[in-house]
């Protein structure tokens, strides 16, 4: 995860990604490509949508059953009226039209989270920032491998 976060940080060059990892386990059975898509999309959005800020927080926690990824920014925030449609393809919040993007990132994240049997939720206040919380089971795919 650190590697992916550093890639995004190096590519964007405008923000620091502060990484906090609080896990007792060092393994996670999952689809690496889907996780990569989730993390890249969330971190890239957090950076793009927090102009003038310098830091995005990326926290990873886990317990015996799940991993939780949290991406928090202190940027534009999502207007309340836009929150219901947020995961729809090509949907862009009213306050994000001046920022480059297609409106596909969060729909890709949502689909990847669903494929990994996880959940996604967010908290946002316009003008104060947004926090995305992704929760994924530790043993995704184990039932398909015969383990």
PDB file of C-alpha atoms in Angstrom:
ATOM      1  CA  UNK A   1       0.000   0.000   0.000  1.00  0.00           C
ATOM      2  CA  UNK A   2       2.850   2.362   0.761  1.00  0.00           C
ATOM      3  CA  UNK A   3       4.165   1.853  -2.751  1.00  0.00           C
ATOM      4  CA  UNK A   4       0.855   2.757  -4.374  1.00  0.00           C
ATOM      5  CA  UNK A   5       0.479   5.834  -2.173  1.00  0.00           C
ATOM      6  CA  UNK A   6       4.021   6.974  -3.019  1.00  0.00           C
ATOM      7  CA  UNK A   7       3.328   6.478  -6.744  1.00  0.00           C
ATOM      8  CA  UNK A   8       0.322   8.784  -6.553  1.00  0.00           C
ATOM      9  CA  UNK A   9       2.259  11.301  -4.477  1.00  0.00           C
ATOM     10  CA  UNK A  10       5.137  11.344  -6.987  1.00  0.00           C
ATOM     11  CA  UNK A  11       2.821  11.608  -9.972  1.00  0.00           C
ATOM     12  CA  UNK A  12       0.791  14.521  -8.587  1.00  0.00           C
ATOM     13  CA  UNK A  13       3.694  16.325  -6.812  1.00  0.00           C
ATOM     14  CA  UNK A  14       1.341  18.796  -5.097  1.00  0.00           C
ATOM     15  CA  UNK A  15       0.468  16.930  -1.909  1.00  0.00           C
ATOM     16  CA  UNK A  16       2.033  14.683   0.673  1.00  0.00           C
ATOM     17  CA  UNK A  17       0.198  11.422   1.383  1.00  0.00           C
ATOM     18  CA  UNK A  18       0.493  10.790   5.108  1.00  0.00           C
ATOM     19  CA  UNK A  19       0.251   7.024   5.630  1.00  0.00           C
ATOM     20  CA  UNK A  20      -0.750   5.458   8.919  1.00  0.00           C
ATOM     21  CA  UNK A  21      -0.857   1.683   9.212  1.00  0.00           C
ATOM     22  CA  UNK A  22      -2.312   0.086  12.327  1.00  0.00           C
ATOM     23  CA  UNK A  23      -2.428  -3.665  11.684  1.00  0.00           C
ATOM     24  CA  UNK A  24      -1.297  -6.738  13.530  1.00  0.00           C
ATOM     25  CA  UNK A  25      -1.352  -8.908  10.412  1.00  0.00           C
ATOM     26  CA  UNK A  26       0.864  -8.548   7.372  1.00  0.00           C
ATOM     27  CA  UNK A  27      -1.218 -10.578   4.920  1.00  0.00           C
ATOM     28  CA  UNK A  28      -4.324  -9.853   2.953  1.00  0.00           C
ATOM     29  CA  UNK A  29      -5.823 -12.309   0.450  1.00  0.00           C
ATOM     30  CA  UNK A  30      -7.313 -10.139  -2.299  1.00  0.00           C
ATOM     31  CA  UNK A  31      -7.175  -9.055  -5.911  1.00  0.00           C
ATOM     32  CA  UNK A  32      -4.146  -6.775  -6.165  1.00  0.00           C
ATOM     33  CA  UNK A  33      -5.358  -5.004  -9.326  1.00  0.00           C
ATOM     34  CA  UNK A  34      -8.703  -4.088  -7.768  1.00  0.00           C
ATOM     35  CA  UNK A  35      -7.027  -2.807  -4.592  1.00  0.00           C
ATOM     36  CA  UNK A  36      -4.633  -0.773  -6.715  1.00  0.00           C
ATOM     37  CA  UNK A  37      -7.564   0.802  -8.609  1.00  0.00           C
ATOM     38  CA  UNK A  38      -9.359   1.641  -5.372  1.00  0.00           C
ATOM     39  CA  UNK A  39      -6.370   3.276  -3.712  1.00  0.00           C
ATOM     40  CA  UNK A  40      -5.170   5.172  -6.797  1.00  0.00           C
ATOM     41  CA  UNK A  41      -8.629   6.553  -7.575  1.00  0.00           C
ATOM     42  CA  UNK A  42      -9.348   7.630  -4.000  1.00  0.00           C
ATOM     43  CA  UNK A  43      -5.942   9.238  -3.434  1.00  0.00           C
ATOM     44  CA  UNK A  44      -5.959  10.966  -6.826  1.00  0.00           C
ATOM     45  CA  UNK A  45      -9.446  12.366  -6.197  1.00  0.00           C
ATOM     46  CA  UNK A  46      -8.476  13.512  -2.711  1.00  0.00           C
ATOM     47  CA  UNK A  47      -5.496  15.399  -4.122  1.00  0.00           C
ATOM     48  CA  UNK A  48      -7.348  16.897  -7.096  1.00  0.00           C
ATOM     49  CA  UNK A  49     -10.279  18.011  -4.970  1.00  0.00           C
ATOM     50  CA  UNK A  50      -8.206  19.674  -2.266  1.00  0.00           C
ATOM     51  CA  UNK A  51      -6.445  22.471  -4.141  1.00  0.00           C
ATOM     52  CA  UNK A  52      -4.293  24.686  -1.975  1.00  0.00           C
ATOM     53  CA  UNK A  53      -3.932  22.024   0.689  1.00  0.00           C
ATOM     54  CA  UNK A  54      -0.718  20.079   1.132  1.00  0.00           C
ATOM     55  CA  UNK A  55      -1.677  16.784   2.747  1.00  0.00           C
ATOM     56  CA  UNK A  56      -4.006  13.814   2.285  1.00  0.00           C
ATOM     57  CA  UNK A  57      -4.327  11.179   4.999  1.00  0.00           C
ATOM     58  CA  UNK A  58      -4.352   7.465   4.110  1.00  0.00           C
ATOM     59  CA  UNK A  59      -5.009   5.141   7.050  1.00  0.00           C
ATOM     60  CA  UNK A  60      -5.066   1.350   7.029  1.00  0.00           C
ATOM     61  CA  UNK A  61      -6.419  -0.566  10.001  1.00  0.00           C
ATOM     62  CA  UNK A  62      -7.353  -4.198  10.403  1.00  0.00           C
ATOM     63  CA  UNK A  63      -8.762  -6.692  12.825  1.00  0.00           C
ATOM     64  CA  UNK A  64      -9.199 -10.470  12.667  1.00  0.00           C
ATOM     65  CA  UNK A  65     -11.818 -10.241   9.900  1.00  0.00           C
ATOM     66  CA  UNK A  66     -11.335  -7.071   7.857  1.00  0.00           C
ATOM     67  CA  UNK A  67      -9.087  -4.391   6.481  1.00  0.00           C
ATOM     68  CA  UNK A  68     -10.269  -0.799   6.508  1.00  0.00           C
ATOM     69  CA  UNK A  69      -8.817   1.885   4.256  1.00  0.00           C
ATOM     70  CA  UNK A  70      -9.583   5.514   5.008  1.00  0.00           C
ATOM     71  CA  UNK A  71      -8.706   8.375   2.662  1.00  0.00           C
ATOM     72  CA  UNK A  72      -9.302  11.833   4.131  1.00  0.00           C
ATOM     73  CA  UNK A  73      -8.820  15.229   2.558  1.00  0.00           C
ATOM     74  CA  UNK A  74      -9.554  18.777   3.682  1.00  0.00           C
ATOM     75  CA  UNK A  75     -10.681  20.000   0.293  1.00  0.00           C
ATOM     76  CA  UNK A  76     -13.853  21.098  -1.444  1.00  0.00           C
ATOM     77  CA  UNK A  77     -16.153  18.555   0.123  1.00  0.00           C
ATOM     78  CA  UNK A  78     -19.193  17.146  -1.665  1.00  0.00           C
ATOM     79  CA  UNK A  79     -22.345  19.268  -1.777  1.00  0.00           C
ATOM     80  CA  UNK A  80     -25.213  17.531  -0.021  1.00  0.00           C
ATOM     81  CA  UNK A  81     -27.335  17.552  -3.190  1.00  0.00           C
ATOM     82  CA  UNK A  82     -24.615  15.629  -5.070  1.00  0.00           C
ATOM     83  CA  UNK A  83     -23.990  12.929  -2.491  1.00  0.00           C
ATOM     84  CA  UNK A  84     -26.766  10.562  -3.556  1.00  0.00           C
ATOM     85  CA  UNK A  85     -25.462  10.248  -7.144  1.00  0.00           C
ATOM     86  CA  UNK A  86     -21.780  10.138  -6.258  1.00  0.00           C
ATOM     87  CA  UNK A  87     -21.060   6.574  -7.446  1.00  0.00           C
ATOM     88  CA  UNK A  88     -22.862   6.944 -10.788  1.00  0.00           C
ATOM     89  CA  UNK A  89     -20.625   6.826 -13.895  1.00  0.00           C
ATOM     90  CA  UNK A  90     -19.767  10.258 -15.317  1.00  0.00           C
ATOM     91  CA  UNK A  91     -21.369  12.065 -12.389  1.00  0.00           C
ATOM     92  CA  UNK A  92     -19.472  15.125 -11.211  1.00  0.00           C
ATOM     93  CA  UNK A  93     -20.314  17.285  -8.239  1.00  0.00           C
ATOM     94  CA  UNK A  94     -21.435  20.841  -8.908  1.00  0.00           C
ATOM     95  CA  UNK A  95     -18.320  22.250  -7.234  1.00  0.00           C
ATOM     96  CA  UNK A  96     -15.892  20.042  -9.210  1.00  0.00           C
ATOM     97  CA  UNK A  97     -16.565  21.163 -12.783  1.00  0.00           C
ATOM     98  CA  UNK A  98     -13.474  23.381 -12.845  1.00  0.00           C
ATOM     99  CA  UNK A  99     -11.274  20.408 -11.897  1.00  0.00           C
ATOM    100  CA  UNK A 100     -10.112  17.975 -14.578  1.00  0.00           C
ATOM    101  CA  UNK A 101     -11.749  14.553 -14.523  1.00  0.00           C
ATOM    102  CA  UNK A 102     -14.283  12.255 -16.175  1.00  0.00           C
ATOM    103  CA  UNK A 103     -16.546  11.361 -13.290  1.00  0.00           C
ATOM    104  CA  UNK A 104     -15.616   7.680 -13.593  1.00  0.00           C
ATOM    105  CA  UNK A 105     -13.237   7.247 -10.642  1.00  0.00           C
ATOM    106  CA  UNK A 106     -15.777   6.707  -7.877  1.00  0.00           C
ATOM    107  CA  UNK A 107     -17.951   4.397  -9.988  1.00  0.00           C
ATOM    108  CA  UNK A 108     -14.820   2.286 -10.633  1.00  0.00           C
ATOM    109  CA  UNK A 109     -14.022   2.295  -6.908  1.00  0.00           C
ATOM    110  CA  UNK A 110     -17.574   1.243  -6.019  1.00  0.00           C
ATOM    111  CA  UNK A 111     -17.548  -1.624  -8.533  1.00  0.00           C
ATOM    112  CA  UNK A 112     -14.133  -2.839  -7.295  1.00  0.00           C
ATOM    113  CA  UNK A 113     -15.289  -2.731  -3.662  1.00  0.00           C
ATOM    114  CA  UNK A 114     -18.428  -4.685  -4.583  1.00  0.00           C
ATOM    115  CA  UNK A 115     -16.352  -7.305  -6.428  1.00  0.00           C
ATOM    116  CA  UNK A 116     -14.203  -7.712  -3.298  1.00  0.00           C
ATOM    117  CA  UNK A 117     -17.315  -8.209  -1.103  1.00  0.00           C
ATOM    118  CA  UNK A 118     -16.586  -4.987   0.749  1.00  0.00           C
ATOM    119  CA  UNK A 119     -18.385  -1.809   1.680  1.00  0.00           C
ATOM    120  CA  UNK A 120     -17.767   1.830   0.881  1.00  0.00           C
ATOM    121  CA  UNK A 121     -19.123   4.844   2.667  1.00  0.00           C
ATOM    122  CA  UNK A 122     -18.165   8.465   2.943  1.00  0.00           C
ATOM    123  CA  UNK A 123     -18.568  11.502   5.125  1.00  0.00           C
ATOM    124  CA  UNK A 124     -18.326  14.945   3.604  1.00  0.00           C
ATOM    125  CA  UNK A 125     -19.040  18.544   4.365  1.00  0.00           C
ATOM    126  CA  UNK A 126     -18.808  21.130   1.643  1.00  0.00           C
ATOM    127  CA  UNK A 127     -15.805  23.383   2.152  1.00  0.00           C
ATOM    128  CA  UNK A 128     -14.280  21.111   4.807  1.00  0.00           C
ATOM    129  CA  UNK A 129     -13.358  17.909   2.989  1.00  0.00           C
ATOM    130  CA  UNK A 130     -14.300  14.305   2.476  1.00  0.00           C
ATOM    131  CA  UNK A 131     -13.466  10.973   4.069  1.00  0.00           C
ATOM    132  CA  UNK A 132     -13.932   7.678   2.221  1.00  0.00           C
ATOM    133  CA  UNK A 133     -14.034   4.480   4.266  1.00  0.00           C
ATOM    134  CA  UNK A 134     -13.533   1.139   2.504  1.00  0.00           C
ATOM    135  CA  UNK A 135     -13.952  -2.073   4.471  1.00  0.00           C
ATOM    136  CA  UNK A 136     -12.849  -5.371   2.921  1.00  0.00           C
ATOM    137  CA  UNK A 137     -12.836  -8.915   4.307  1.00  0.00           C
ATOM    138  CA  UNK A 138      -9.361 -10.309   5.036  1.00  0.00           C
ATOM    139  CA  UNK A 139     -10.118 -13.567   3.272  1.00  0.00           C
ATOM    140  CA  UNK A 140     -11.610 -12.451  -0.042  1.00  0.00           C
ATOM    141  CA  UNK A 141     -11.393 -15.285  -2.562  1.00  0.00           C
ATOM    142  CA  UNK A 142     -10.447 -17.975  -0.052  1.00  0.00           C
ATOM    143  CA  UNK A 143     -13.715 -19.829  -0.670  1.00  0.00           C
ATOM    144  CA  UNK A 144     -12.795 -19.941  -4.389  1.00  0.00           C
ATOM    145  CA  UNK A 145      -9.294 -21.348  -3.896  1.00  0.00           C
ATOM    146  CA  UNK A 146     -10.175 -24.421  -1.916  1.00  0.00           C
ATOM    147  CA  UNK A 147      -8.149 -23.224   1.087  1.00  0.00           C
TER     148      UNK A 147
END
